[in-house]
Amino acid sequence: MEKSRHIYTVSEITQDIKIILENTFGEVWVEGEISNFRAATSGHFYFTLKDKDAVLSAAMFVRANRQLKFKIEDGLKVICFGKVDIYPPRGQYQLIVESIEPKGVGAQQLAFEQLKNRLLKEGLFDPAHKKPLPLMPFRAGIVTSSAGAAVRDILQILKKGAPCVDVIIRSARVQGEGAALEIAEGVEDFNRFKEVDVIIISRGGGSTEDLWAFNEEVIARAIYNSTIPTISAVGHQINTTLSDLVADVFVETPSAAAKIIVDKKNKLLSELESYKYELISSVTAVIQGLKNNLIALRHMLKSPLDRLLEKQQLLDELSTALLSHIRHCLSIANERALSLIKRLEALSPLAVLSRGYSLSTLVSNGAVVKDAAELKAGDLVKTMLKKGSFLGTVQEVIEDDKR
Amino acid sequence: MTKDKQSFEEDIRRLQKIVEELSGGKLSLGDSLKKYEEGIKLAQGCSHALNEAQRKVELLAKKDAKFSLEKFEDEPAEGES
């Protein structure tokens, strides 16, 4: 027994295990959750993959991890591809990872989420940083492919709805490698060129992959740093791009970006109409107010002639009244005089004479003789008849004439 | 770009101020008429700028860090989509 026993050195047995492991597993896919992640100064990544019951050490060397689009962090559920190996100095087996993909979401999507989070924390989407669009952008800059549908849509709508707007196009590739850089450069160029007052960053619809350039950091930063207001108009239905999140305004289609400008124009035109109307009605009100004042003043300021005429009229009225009053009084007096005359006529002795009576007066004193006793024989008496009179001498006085 | 466009924002703000002043009704007749005339002139200038239909479409080109503008044909040929 003793003779047949084989004694390994530590190195030998480690080497054998290494060969067995390599031959048994070769290259494998391992699913697990990342923990104890550490990026060494050399650039290599070290971490452990774990599940409920076990852990597996893993290393990802710098040549492999350079390709990673997303950031590895603890808690991330991943699928690793690599081979199982032994690390002799520690007597430890480990997975040498060649590539990693996140479990559930695509690597690109994860990279996007991680970048979005980072930029969010940095404040690139901060509403406070967003600039208002100019009241009326008369010069629009468009960063897009000069051959694409987006530029045609925008030009068409502006031509129809706001032909007062000049357009400058900065052509850029909008998909594929290098597109993001070209778009970012376009935004920067407009900021250097200065001749536009809004920048539309645009492309027509496309798949998520087609639109990917608009999710790159370089675009987000160029838009964030733009001193000219920006509109992101990347045709899409589902996802919002980073370009949308950073831009001052975002719309879902190139046409919608052009419509913003057309709407601004139309709103301003109708505002201008109402300003004109307000101006006219204000100035009319001022003039009407003054007119009213004038009328009131004219009432207060009567001319001397008016006053004279007024007095003359009063005088005329009074004199007419006076005259008629006098006439009235006269006619009353007249009537009274006539009735008195009638009464006087009735009482007149002459009326009695007409009936055959006569009136005698004593010639010596003119007294009317009413009593025979007043007479004595020889008195001269004048007797009046209805017609004419005669003188007589009293023959005899008969005092009591019994007839 | 026309003069109306260059001073557009400024003109609109001035116009808004005039409308406000005039509607306050505290100006003399002479001042009212002066403001009215200025306001109408501004409004017409602004409307004119918005109604202008002489747009330019150009392509921004860069050569050795120098910018230039080139003519851009924006009328697609018939049948092209």
XYZ file of C-alpha atoms in Angstrom:
484
model
C 0.000 0.000 0.000
C 2.671 2.399 0.986
C 4.618 1.811 -2.205
C 1.723 2.580 -4.400
C 0.866 5.755 -2.649
C 1.346 8.879 -4.740
C 2.165 12.057 -3.008
C 1.233 15.276 -4.747
C 2.889 18.505 -4.094
C 0.356 21.307 -3.515
C 1.210 22.725 -6.915
C 0.786 19.397 -8.635
C -2.623 18.677 -7.231
C -3.718 22.214 -7.906
C -2.578 21.779 -11.471
C -4.536 18.515 -11.795
C -7.681 20.084 -10.374
C -7.242 22.918 -12.804
C -7.104 20.472 -15.714
C -10.132 18.548 -14.433
C -12.115 21.697 -13.980
C -11.208 22.988 -17.393
C -11.992 19.718 -19.079
C -15.234 19.283 -17.214
C -16.700 22.724 -17.646
C -14.830 24.491 -20.393
C -16.769 27.674 -21.118
C -19.976 28.179 -19.146
C -22.885 30.549 -18.568
C -23.551 31.307 -14.910
C -26.469 33.233 -13.562
C -26.298 35.063 -10.234
C -26.369 38.294 -8.317
C -23.294 40.485 -8.048
C -21.894 41.306 -4.618
C -18.628 42.576 -3.176
C -17.892 44.305 -6.433
C -14.474 45.934 -6.557
C -12.653 47.638 -9.421
C -8.928 47.340 -8.765
C -6.409 50.024 -9.701
C -5.190 47.690 -12.432
C -8.625 48.033 -14.022
C -9.619 44.418 -13.323
C -12.979 43.753 -11.725
C -13.405 41.364 -8.823
C -16.737 40.294 -7.419
C -18.724 37.324 -6.246
C -21.740 35.833 -7.883
C -24.256 34.492 -5.460
C -27.606 32.890 -5.241
C -29.633 31.710 -2.258
C -27.274 28.970 -1.172
C -23.861 29.506 -2.698
C -21.242 32.001 -3.764
C -18.772 31.940 -6.644
C -15.727 34.186 -6.896
C -15.352 35.947 -10.206
C -12.782 38.083 -11.961
C -13.215 40.132 -15.101
C -9.993 41.384 -16.532
C -9.557 44.786 -18.021
C -9.393 43.591 -21.634
C -12.877 42.068 -21.174
C -14.542 44.725 -19.037
C -13.499 47.535 -21.363
C -16.313 46.456 -23.661
C -18.986 46.823 -21.020
C -21.705 49.319 -21.903
C -23.249 49.473 -18.437
C -21.868 49.800 -14.965
C -21.519 46.765 -12.750
C -22.795 47.250 -9.256
C -23.796 45.168 -6.276
C -27.261 43.699 -6.424
C -27.316 43.508 -10.190
C -28.701 40.219 -11.494
C -26.521 39.054 -14.352
C -25.624 36.224 -16.627
C -21.852 35.774 -16.954
C -19.981 33.944 -19.647
C -16.501 32.600 -18.964
C -14.492 29.665 -17.786
C -13.886 28.159 -14.384
C -10.305 28.445 -13.298
C -8.121 27.945 -10.286
C -6.137 30.694 -8.656
C -3.228 28.702 -7.261
C -1.844 31.304 -4.796
C -5.093 31.109 -2.872
C -6.160 27.602 -3.722
C -9.432 29.029 -4.864
C -11.525 28.348 -7.887
C -13.123 31.265 -9.670
C -14.998 32.247 -12.779
C -12.964 34.221 -15.287
C -15.672 36.354 -16.861
C -15.447 37.218 -20.559
C -18.774 38.958 -20.875
C -21.745 39.949 -18.754
C -25.268 40.743 -19.653
C -27.899 41.974 -17.270
C -30.710 39.567 -16.585
C -34.175 40.718 -17.673
C -33.303 43.966 -19.434
C -30.924 44.376 -22.332
C -27.443 45.654 -21.670
C -28.155 48.778 -23.672
C -31.329 49.484 -21.745
C -29.500 49.038 -18.467
C -26.698 51.306 -19.620
C -29.336 53.867 -20.546
C -31.042 53.658 -17.161
C -27.718 54.007 -15.386
C -26.697 57.004 -17.480
C -30.107 58.576 -17.034
C -29.797 58.211 -13.275
C -26.381 59.750 -13.271
C -27.433 62.727 -15.380
C -30.567 63.156 -13.277
C -28.439 63.365 -10.132
C -26.179 65.832 -11.870
C -29.191 68.019 -12.607
C -29.224 67.839 -16.397
C -33.014 67.422 -16.461
C -33.638 70.120 -13.882
C -36.696 72.181 -14.869
C -35.005 75.244 -13.360
C -32.300 74.995 -16.009
C -34.783 74.957 -18.863
C -34.889 78.116 -20.966
C -38.105 79.592 -22.306
C -38.486 79.603 -26.083
C -38.278 83.049 -27.669
C -41.554 84.922 -28.100
C -41.268 84.328 -31.823
C -38.362 82.320 -33.257
C -37.837 83.943 -36.642
C -34.692 81.907 -37.275
C -34.875 78.194 -36.571
C -31.825 75.946 -36.611
C -32.388 72.266 -37.262
C -29.895 69.546 -36.455
C -30.887 66.511 -38.468
C -30.110 64.589 -41.603
C -30.558 66.975 -44.518
C -31.885 64.050 -46.556
C -34.312 62.737 -43.938
C -38.057 62.939 -43.615
C -37.817 65.084 -40.480
C -36.367 68.108 -42.248
C -38.955 67.856 -45.020
C -41.822 67.673 -42.525
C -40.564 70.674 -40.617
C -39.913 72.769 -43.726
C -43.317 71.927 -45.154
C -45.240 72.928 -42.040
C -43.228 76.117 -41.559
C -43.676 77.059 -45.190
C -47.428 76.660 -44.949
C -47.969 78.026 -41.457
C -45.104 80.407 -40.749
C -43.264 81.433 -43.898
C -41.788 84.349 -41.943
C -39.361 81.899 -40.313
C -35.922 81.457 -41.842
C -34.400 78.022 -41.457
C -30.793 76.943 -41.190
C -30.078 73.243 -41.369
C -26.998 71.687 -39.822
C -26.858 68.274 -41.365
C -25.848 65.360 -39.155
C -26.136 61.625 -39.379
C -28.920 60.564 -37.051
C -28.191 56.893 -36.599
C -25.289 54.536 -36.435
C -21.821 54.829 -34.990
C -20.677 58.431 -34.605
C -24.169 59.873 -35.079
C -24.381 61.064 -31.489
C -21.148 62.979 -31.831
C -22.302 64.639 -35.060
C -25.593 65.707 -33.541
C -23.828 67.077 -30.461
C -21.449 68.956 -32.729
C -24.396 70.388 -34.638
C -25.848 71.821 -31.435
C -22.450 73.264 -30.536
C -22.006 74.720 -34.016
C -25.265 76.629 -33.762
C -24.152 77.964 -30.394
C -20.960 79.215 -31.970
C -22.640 80.463 -35.139
C -25.258 82.331 -33.031
C -27.566 83.177 -35.943
C -30.570 81.163 -34.809
C -32.936 81.699 -31.892
C -34.101 78.129 -31.449
C -32.472 74.759 -32.189
C -34.601 71.783 -33.171
C -32.853 68.441 -32.677
C -34.774 66.017 -34.779
C -35.152 62.799 -36.667
C -38.158 60.915 -37.983
C -39.517 57.775 -36.389
C -37.531 54.611 -36.025
C -36.881 51.624 -33.839
C -35.361 51.995 -30.412
C -32.007 51.037 -31.945
C -32.385 53.660 -34.667
C -32.998 56.344 -32.071
C -30.208 55.221 -29.833
C -27.852 58.049 -30.747
C -30.247 60.434 -28.998
C -29.621 58.575 -25.746
C -25.921 59.204 -25.631
C -24.267 61.334 -23.034
C -22.505 63.568 -25.527
C -25.854 64.731 -26.948
C -27.328 65.262 -23.495
C -24.380 67.452 -22.536
C -24.390 69.445 -25.774
C -28.088 70.217 -25.344
C -27.629 71.045 -21.677
C -24.809 73.454 -22.474
C -26.672 75.179 -25.312
C -27.326 78.846 -24.608
C -29.893 78.829 -27.417
C -33.259 77.284 -26.456
C -33.697 73.727 -27.732
C -36.602 71.595 -28.912
C -36.088 67.835 -29.014
C -38.261 66.268 -31.690
C -37.274 62.655 -32.077
C -40.033 60.588 -33.590
C -40.937 57.845 -31.196
C -43.870 56.205 -29.580
C -42.652 54.483 -26.486
C -39.411 55.641 -25.007
C -38.321 59.073 -24.106
C -34.756 59.775 -25.149
C -32.143 61.589 -23.093
C -32.280 64.317 -25.700
C -35.979 64.811 -24.807
C -35.243 64.942 -21.110
C -32.510 67.557 -21.386
C -34.035 69.797 -24.074
C -35.984 72.876 -23.025
C -39.072 71.602 -24.828
C -39.756 68.163 -26.219
C -42.335 66.937 -28.669
C -42.887 63.547 -30.188
C -42.526 64.315 -33.867
C -40.643 66.743 -36.125
C -44.007 68.085 -37.329
C -44.995 68.913 -33.767
C -41.817 70.983 -33.361
C -42.728 73.032 -36.426
C -46.286 73.403 -35.130
C -44.996 74.993 -31.925
C -43.573 77.800 -34.044
C -46.690 78.086 -36.220
C -48.881 78.240 -33.099
C -46.696 80.961 -31.637
C -47.106 82.980 -34.823
C -50.884 82.594 -34.911
C -51.277 83.398 -31.235
C -49.187 86.540 -31.646
C -51.208 87.654 -34.665
C -54.479 87.384 -32.780
C -52.932 89.115 -29.768
C -51.825 91.948 -32.018
C -55.383 92.288 -33.329
C -56.735 92.593 -29.809
C -54.025 95.128 -28.923
C -55.097 97.219 -31.917
C -58.717 96.969 -30.831
C -57.809 97.987 -27.279
C -55.833 100.962 -28.538
C -58.750 102.172 -30.630
C -61.325 101.739 -27.901
C -59.079 103.422 -25.310
C -58.451 106.458 -27.445
C -62.138 106.627 -28.391
C -63.041 106.572 -24.708
C -60.622 109.443 -24.037
C -62.153 111.518 -26.834
C -65.716 110.706 -25.765
C -64.876 111.720 -22.209
C -63.551 115.058 -23.381
C -66.634 115.587 -25.564
C -68.875 115.034 -22.568
C -66.841 117.493 -20.530
C -67.186 120.052 -23.290
C -70.942 119.715 -23.391
C -71.136 120.126 -19.620
C -68.907 123.201 -19.765
C -70.917 124.741 -22.547
C -73.986 124.482 -20.357
C -72.192 126.231 -17.572
C -70.883 129.069 -19.769
C -73.925 131.131 -20.989
C -73.215 134.107 -23.238
C -74.307 137.648 -22.127
C -76.516 137.844 -25.197
C -78.280 134.657 -24.095
C -78.812 136.211 -20.696
C -80.187 139.464 -22.212
C -82.552 137.548 -24.453
C -83.701 135.549 -21.493
C -84.491 138.705 -19.525
C -86.251 140.239 -22.519
C -88.396 137.214 -22.814
C -89.269 137.410 -19.161
C -90.126 141.053 -19.613
C -92.340 140.262 -22.587
C -94.162 137.641 -20.650
C -94.700 139.948 -17.684
C -95.959 142.832 -19.806
C -98.388 140.616 -21.645
C -99.708 139.380 -18.332
C -99.980 142.914 -17.048
C -101.898 144.077 -20.077
C -104.409 141.316 -19.897
C -104.796 141.936 -16.192
C -105.549 145.594 -16.837
C -108.024 144.680 -19.549
C -109.728 142.337 -17.221
C -109.979 144.972 -14.512
C -111.346 147.498 -16.980
C -114.014 145.203 -18.243
C -115.128 144.416 -14.710
C -115.314 148.167 -13.927
C -117.210 148.792 -17.108
C -119.794 146.219 -16.331
C -120.247 147.588 -12.853
C -120.666 151.140 -14.251
C -123.326 149.992 -16.705
C -125.376 148.280 -14.034
C -125.081 151.396 -11.854
C -126.272 153.529 -14.723
C -129.259 151.266 -15.195
C -130.074 151.525 -11.553
C -129.609 155.303 -11.651
C -131.903 155.525 -14.621
C -134.555 153.636 -12.755
C -134.313 156.074 -9.861
C -134.230 159.279 -11.948
C -137.130 161.766 -11.338
C -137.210 162.345 -15.045
C -138.437 158.781 -15.443
C -141.360 159.644 -13.173
C -142.089 162.752 -15.207
C -142.409 160.637 -18.317
C -145.326 158.905 -16.757
C -147.198 162.317 -16.411
C -145.961 163.451 -13.041
C -144.340 166.846 -12.653
C -141.708 168.357 -10.385
C -141.857 171.821 -8.949
C -139.074 173.833 -7.460
C -139.182 177.095 -5.607
C -137.487 179.536 -7.846
C -136.265 181.661 -4.925
C -134.061 178.899 -3.422
C -134.227 176.058 -5.978
C -135.695 173.623 -3.387
C -137.995 170.872 -4.595
C -141.485 171.411 -3.304
C -142.697 168.293 -1.480
C -145.078 169.880 1.065
C -147.669 172.583 0.351
C -146.881 174.116 3.697
C -143.548 175.204 2.287
C -145.362 177.576 -0.054
C -147.228 180.790 0.317
C -149.334 182.598 -2.159
C -147.390 184.634 -4.622
C -144.272 182.334 -4.621
C -142.723 181.812 -8.020
C -142.602 178.124 -8.834
C -140.884 176.370 -11.703
C -142.604 173.172 -12.770
C -140.807 170.562 -14.917
C -142.783 168.237 -17.208
C -141.667 165.281 -19.269
C -141.108 167.747 -22.021
C -140.361 171.355 -21.167
C -141.323 173.392 -18.059
C -143.301 176.458 -17.057
C -143.236 179.187 -14.414
C -146.281 179.791 -12.275
C -147.356 181.862 -9.336
C -149.001 180.188 -6.288
C -152.639 181.397 -5.965
C -153.554 179.619 -2.763
C -152.007 177.092 -0.392
C -154.133 174.126 0.463
C -152.422 172.344 3.312
C -154.656 169.350 3.744
C -156.013 168.341 0.477
C -158.578 165.689 1.061
C -158.921 163.956 -2.188
C -33.934 89.518 -41.386
C -36.062 92.627 -41.492
C -35.913 95.403 -38.948
C -39.360 94.449 -37.638
C -38.080 91.004 -36.788
C -34.919 92.216 -35.124
C -36.775 94.369 -32.649
C -39.836 92.116 -32.461
C -39.739 91.134 -28.778
C -38.878 94.664 -27.762
C -41.681 96.050 -29.933
C -44.260 93.671 -28.496
C -43.240 94.598 -24.952
C -43.416 98.309 -25.783
C -46.814 97.765 -27.403
C -48.113 95.949 -24.313
C -46.943 98.849 -22.164
C -48.670 101.396 -24.397
C -51.936 99.430 -24.397
C -51.777 99.336 -20.614
C -51.001 103.040 -20.253
C -53.680 104.074 -22.691
C -56.373 101.894 -21.114
C -55.576 103.496 -17.748
C -57.245 106.622 -19.150
C -54.990 108.980 -17.242
C -53.245 110.555 -20.204
C -53.983 113.900 -21.753
C -55.588 113.959 -25.183
C -52.297 114.886 -26.811
C -50.396 112.085 -25.072
C -53.203 109.618 -25.763
C -53.102 110.365 -29.452
C -49.317 110.149 -29.518
C -49.349 106.773 -27.737
C -52.165 105.549 -29.924
C -50.263 106.410 -33.056
C -47.095 104.741 -31.772
C -49.037 101.662 -30.641
C -50.795 101.197 -33.952
C -47.504 101.614 -35.763
C -45.846 98.958 -33.564
C -48.765 96.565 -33.981
C -48.651 96.958 -37.727
C -44.888 96.455 -37.805
C -45.176 93.268 -35.725
C -48.058 91.911 -37.815
C -46.049 92.673 -40.898
C -43.069 90.724 -39.576
C -45.305 87.726 -38.837
C -47.077 87.863 -42.170
C -43.915 88.116 -44.192
C -43.519 85.182 -46.525
C -39.973 85.569 -47.793
C -38.284 82.807 -45.904
C -34.783 81.558 -46.536
C -33.707 77.973 -46.107
C -29.965 77.442 -45.846
C -27.476 74.787 -44.956
C -24.847 75.488 -42.330
C -21.447 74.350 -43.572
C -18.181 74.395 -41.709
C -14.732 74.457 -43.228
C -11.594 74.908 -41.126
C -13.736 76.026 -38.195
C -15.309 78.741 -40.366
C -19.051 78.765 -40.963
C -20.765 79.499 -44.216
C -24.349 79.253 -45.437
C -25.250 77.357 -48.565
C -28.496 77.275 -50.448
C -30.715 74.375 -49.469
C -33.221 72.953 -51.953
C -36.253 72.291 -49.844
C -38.719 71.630 -52.638
C -38.766 67.867 -53.055
C -39.316 66.751 -56.634
C -42.797 65.458 -57.484
C -43.295 61.837 -56.580
C -40.558 61.775 -54.001
C -41.767 60.853 -50.563
